[in-house]
Short mmCIF file of C-alpha atoms and ligand atoms in Angstrom, two decimals:
data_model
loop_
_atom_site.label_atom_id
_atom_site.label_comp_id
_atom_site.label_asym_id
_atom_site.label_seq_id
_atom_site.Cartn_x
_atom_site.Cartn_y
_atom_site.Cartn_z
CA UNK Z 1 -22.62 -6.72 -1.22
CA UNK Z 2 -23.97 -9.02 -3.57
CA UNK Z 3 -26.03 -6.34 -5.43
CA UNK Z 4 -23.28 -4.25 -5.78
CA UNK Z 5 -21.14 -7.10 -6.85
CA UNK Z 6 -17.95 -6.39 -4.00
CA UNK Z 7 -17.58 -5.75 -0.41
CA UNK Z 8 -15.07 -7.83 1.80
CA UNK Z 9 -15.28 -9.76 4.94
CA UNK Z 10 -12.98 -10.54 6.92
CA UNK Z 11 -12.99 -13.39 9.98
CA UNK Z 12 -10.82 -14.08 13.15
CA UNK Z 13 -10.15 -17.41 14.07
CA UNK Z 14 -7.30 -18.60 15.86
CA UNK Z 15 -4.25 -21.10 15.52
CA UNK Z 16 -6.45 -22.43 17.88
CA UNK Z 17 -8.55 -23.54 15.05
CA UNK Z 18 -6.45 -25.73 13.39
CA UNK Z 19 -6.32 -28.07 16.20
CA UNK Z 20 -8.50 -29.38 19.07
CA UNK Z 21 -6.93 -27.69 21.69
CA UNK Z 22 -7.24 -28.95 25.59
CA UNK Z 23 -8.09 -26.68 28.41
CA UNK Z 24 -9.88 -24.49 25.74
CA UNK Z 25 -11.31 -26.86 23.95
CA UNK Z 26 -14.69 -25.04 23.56
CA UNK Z 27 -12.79 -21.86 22.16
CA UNK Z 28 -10.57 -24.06 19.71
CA UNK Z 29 -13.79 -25.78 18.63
CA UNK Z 30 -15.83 -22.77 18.37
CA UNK Z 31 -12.19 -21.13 16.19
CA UNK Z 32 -12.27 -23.90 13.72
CA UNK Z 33 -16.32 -22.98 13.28
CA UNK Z 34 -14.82 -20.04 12.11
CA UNK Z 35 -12.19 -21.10 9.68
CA UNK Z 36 -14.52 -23.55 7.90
CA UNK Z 37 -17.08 -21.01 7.49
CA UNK Z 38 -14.72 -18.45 6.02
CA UNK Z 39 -13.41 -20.73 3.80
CA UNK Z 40 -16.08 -22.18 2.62
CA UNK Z 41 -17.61 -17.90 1.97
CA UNK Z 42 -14.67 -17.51 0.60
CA UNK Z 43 -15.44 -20.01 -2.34
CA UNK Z 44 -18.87 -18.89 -2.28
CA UNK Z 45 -18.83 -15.37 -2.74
CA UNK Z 46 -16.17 -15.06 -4.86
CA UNK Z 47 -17.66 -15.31 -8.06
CA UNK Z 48 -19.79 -12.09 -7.00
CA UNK Z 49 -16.89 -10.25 -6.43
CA UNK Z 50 -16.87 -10.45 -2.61
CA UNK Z 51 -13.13 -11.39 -0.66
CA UNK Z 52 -13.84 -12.95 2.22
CA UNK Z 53 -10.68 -13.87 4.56
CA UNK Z 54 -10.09 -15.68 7.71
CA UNK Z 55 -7.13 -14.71 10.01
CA UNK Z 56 -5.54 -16.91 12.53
CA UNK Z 57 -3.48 -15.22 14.98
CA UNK Z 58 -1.28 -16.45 17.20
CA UNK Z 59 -0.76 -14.96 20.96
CA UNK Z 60 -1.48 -11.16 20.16
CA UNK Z 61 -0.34 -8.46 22.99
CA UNK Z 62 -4.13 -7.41 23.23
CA UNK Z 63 -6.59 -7.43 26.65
CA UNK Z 64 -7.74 -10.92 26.01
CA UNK Z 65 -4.45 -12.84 26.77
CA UNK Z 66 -3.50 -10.80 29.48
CA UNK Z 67 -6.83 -11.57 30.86
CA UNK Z 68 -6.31 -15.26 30.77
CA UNK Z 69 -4.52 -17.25 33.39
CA UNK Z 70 -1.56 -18.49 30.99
CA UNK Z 71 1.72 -17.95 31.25
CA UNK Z 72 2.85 -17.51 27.98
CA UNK Z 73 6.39 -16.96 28.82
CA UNK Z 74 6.49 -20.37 29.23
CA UNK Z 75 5.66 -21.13 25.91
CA UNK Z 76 7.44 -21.70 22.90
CA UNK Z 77 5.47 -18.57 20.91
CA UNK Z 78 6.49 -15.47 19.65
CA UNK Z 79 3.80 -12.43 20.80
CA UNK Z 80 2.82 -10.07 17.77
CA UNK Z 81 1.94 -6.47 17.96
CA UNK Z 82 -1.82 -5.87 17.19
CA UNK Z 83 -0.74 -3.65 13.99
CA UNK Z 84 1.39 -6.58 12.74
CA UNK Z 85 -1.61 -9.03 12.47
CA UNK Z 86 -3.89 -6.35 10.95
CA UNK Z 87 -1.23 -5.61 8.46
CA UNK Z 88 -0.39 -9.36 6.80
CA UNK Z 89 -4.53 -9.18 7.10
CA UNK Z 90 -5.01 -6.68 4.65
CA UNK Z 91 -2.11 -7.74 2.57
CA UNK Z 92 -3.94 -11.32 2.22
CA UNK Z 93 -7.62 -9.90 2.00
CA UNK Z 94 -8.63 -10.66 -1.77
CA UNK Z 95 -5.51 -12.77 -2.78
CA UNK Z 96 -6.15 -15.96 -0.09
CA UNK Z 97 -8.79 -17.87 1.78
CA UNK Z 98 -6.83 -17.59 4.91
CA UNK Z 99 -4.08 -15.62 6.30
CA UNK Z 100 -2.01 -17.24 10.10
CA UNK Z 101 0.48 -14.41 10.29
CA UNK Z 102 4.23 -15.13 11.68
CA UNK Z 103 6.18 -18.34 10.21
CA UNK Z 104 6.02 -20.29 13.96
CA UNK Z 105 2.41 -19.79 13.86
CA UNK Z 106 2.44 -20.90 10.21
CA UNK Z 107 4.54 -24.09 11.16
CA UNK Z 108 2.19 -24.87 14.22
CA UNK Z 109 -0.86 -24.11 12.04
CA UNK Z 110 0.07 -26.17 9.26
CA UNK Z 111 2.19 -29.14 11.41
CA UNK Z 112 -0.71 -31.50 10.86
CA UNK Z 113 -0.47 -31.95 7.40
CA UNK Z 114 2.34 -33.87 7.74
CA UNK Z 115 2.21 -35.42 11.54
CA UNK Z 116 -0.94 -37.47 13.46
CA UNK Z 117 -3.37 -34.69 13.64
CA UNK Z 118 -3.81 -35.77 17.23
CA UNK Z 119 0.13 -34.94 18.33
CA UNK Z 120 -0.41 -30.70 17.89
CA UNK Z 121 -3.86 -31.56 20.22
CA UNK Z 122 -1.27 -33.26 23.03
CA UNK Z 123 1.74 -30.64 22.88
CA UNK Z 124 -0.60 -28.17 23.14
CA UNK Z 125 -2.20 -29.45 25.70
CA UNK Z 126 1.22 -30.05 27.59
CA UNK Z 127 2.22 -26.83 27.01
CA UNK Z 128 -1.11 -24.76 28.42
CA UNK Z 129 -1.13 -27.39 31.65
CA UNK Z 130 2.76 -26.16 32.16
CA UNK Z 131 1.91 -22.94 31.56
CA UNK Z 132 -1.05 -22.18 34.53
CA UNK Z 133 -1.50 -22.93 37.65
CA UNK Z 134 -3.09 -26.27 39.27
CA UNK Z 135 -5.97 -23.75 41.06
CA UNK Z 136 -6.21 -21.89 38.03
CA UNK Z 137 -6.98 -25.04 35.73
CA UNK Z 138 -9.35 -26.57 38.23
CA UNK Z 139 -11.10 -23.34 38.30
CA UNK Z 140 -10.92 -23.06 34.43
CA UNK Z 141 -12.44 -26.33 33.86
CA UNK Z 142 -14.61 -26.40 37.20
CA UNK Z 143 -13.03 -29.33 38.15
CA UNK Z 144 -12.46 -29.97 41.90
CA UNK Z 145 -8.21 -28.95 42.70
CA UNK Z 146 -8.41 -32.55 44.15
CA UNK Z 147 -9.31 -34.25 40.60
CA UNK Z 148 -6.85 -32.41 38.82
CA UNK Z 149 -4.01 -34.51 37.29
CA UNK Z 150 -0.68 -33.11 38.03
N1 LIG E 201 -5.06 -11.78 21.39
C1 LIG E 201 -4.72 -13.01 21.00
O1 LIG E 201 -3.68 -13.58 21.42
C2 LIG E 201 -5.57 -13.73 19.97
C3 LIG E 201 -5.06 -14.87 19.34
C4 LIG E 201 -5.84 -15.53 18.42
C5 LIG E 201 -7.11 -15.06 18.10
N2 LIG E 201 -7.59 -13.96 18.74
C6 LIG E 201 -8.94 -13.51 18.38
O2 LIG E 201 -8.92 -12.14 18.04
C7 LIG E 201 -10.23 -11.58 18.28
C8 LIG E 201 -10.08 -10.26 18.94
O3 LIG E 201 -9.53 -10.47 20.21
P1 LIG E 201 -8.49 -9.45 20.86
O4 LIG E 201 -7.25 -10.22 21.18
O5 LIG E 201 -8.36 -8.21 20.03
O6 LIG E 201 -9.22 -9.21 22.24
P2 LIG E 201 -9.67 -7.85 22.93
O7 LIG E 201 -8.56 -6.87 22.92
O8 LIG E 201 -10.23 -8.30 24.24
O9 LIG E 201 -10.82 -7.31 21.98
C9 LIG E 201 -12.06 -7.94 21.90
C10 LIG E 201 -12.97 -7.01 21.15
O10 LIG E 201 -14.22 -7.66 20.98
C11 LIG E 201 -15.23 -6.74 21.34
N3 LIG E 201 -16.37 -7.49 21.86
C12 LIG E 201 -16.39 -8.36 22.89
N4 LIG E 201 -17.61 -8.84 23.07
C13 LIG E 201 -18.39 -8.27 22.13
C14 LIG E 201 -19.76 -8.37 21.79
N5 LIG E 201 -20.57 -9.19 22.47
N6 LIG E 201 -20.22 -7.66 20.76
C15 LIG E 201 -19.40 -6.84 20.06
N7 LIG E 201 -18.08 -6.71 20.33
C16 LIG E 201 -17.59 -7.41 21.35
C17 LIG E 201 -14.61 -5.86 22.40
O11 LIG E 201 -15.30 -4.64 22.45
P3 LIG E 201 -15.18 -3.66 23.73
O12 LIG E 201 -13.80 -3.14 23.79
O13 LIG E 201 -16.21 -2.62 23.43
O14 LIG E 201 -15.53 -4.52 24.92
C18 LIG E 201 -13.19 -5.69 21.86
O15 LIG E 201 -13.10 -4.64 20.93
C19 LIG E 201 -11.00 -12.65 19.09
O16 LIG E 201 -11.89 -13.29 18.22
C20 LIG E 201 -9.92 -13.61 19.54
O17 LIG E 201 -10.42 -14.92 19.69
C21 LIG E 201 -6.85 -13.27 19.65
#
């Protein structure tokens, strides 16, 4: 890419990267990995001509949520279609550093900017524990059921 002076890359991360997130703290951790790398390419390579972009979905109707023991009903998201993330992707890819698509996600994304970055970490938290069971999130964080907190 550099030889030829463009090429484009682009990254998924997660709104789960703008935030510790509990229960899934690894994934969150290893999503913000992500978003600093892009971001940091993205400076990088620009002045060869490369775009590099990082998208952040929110819940997507794809296999991987439906494999997960969540709820999501329960939660106060909206669920994209697959197309509609891919879309505001390529719309963003060469014009921006980083794309979350849908204006909730936005909000949640970009919430602590302005509040304790620590208070997106708890609701989230709150609102994963309500949304799965007490068997599923012992077995999630091989935890003993008994040493579970309700
Ligand atoms: N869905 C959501 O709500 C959501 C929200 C935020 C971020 N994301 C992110 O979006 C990305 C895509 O997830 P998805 O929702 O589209 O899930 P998905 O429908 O389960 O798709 C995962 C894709 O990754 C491929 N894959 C898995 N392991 C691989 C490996 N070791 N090497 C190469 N390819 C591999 C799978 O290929 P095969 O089909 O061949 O197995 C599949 O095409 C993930 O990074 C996820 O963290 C998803």
């Amino acid at each position: 890419m550099v030889d030829e002076g463009k090429g484009a890359i682009v990254f998924i991360s997660s709104l789960f990267g703008y935030h510790g997130v509990p229960i899934v703290a690894n994934y969150s951790a290893s999503k913000a990995y992500i978003l600093a790398l892009g971001e940091a390419l993205h400076v990088e390579l620009d002045p060869m001509g490369i775009d590099v972009l990082v998208v952040s979905p929110g819940l997507t109707d794809t296999a991987m949520p439906a494999a997960m023991p969540f709820n999501f009903s329960k939660m106060p998201i909206t669920k994209h279609k697959p197309a509609k993330v891919a879309k505001a992707a390529l719309s963003a890819l060469g014009k921006k550093a980083s794309k979350v698509p849908g204006l909730l996600n936005w909000i949640y994304a970009f919430e602590n900017r302005f509040i304790p970055r620590l208070w997106p970490t708890r609701l989230f938290g709150f609102l994963l524990k309500r949304a799965m069971t007490q068997e599923d999130r012992a077995r999630l964080l091989n935890i003993p059921l008994k040493r579970i907190s309700k």
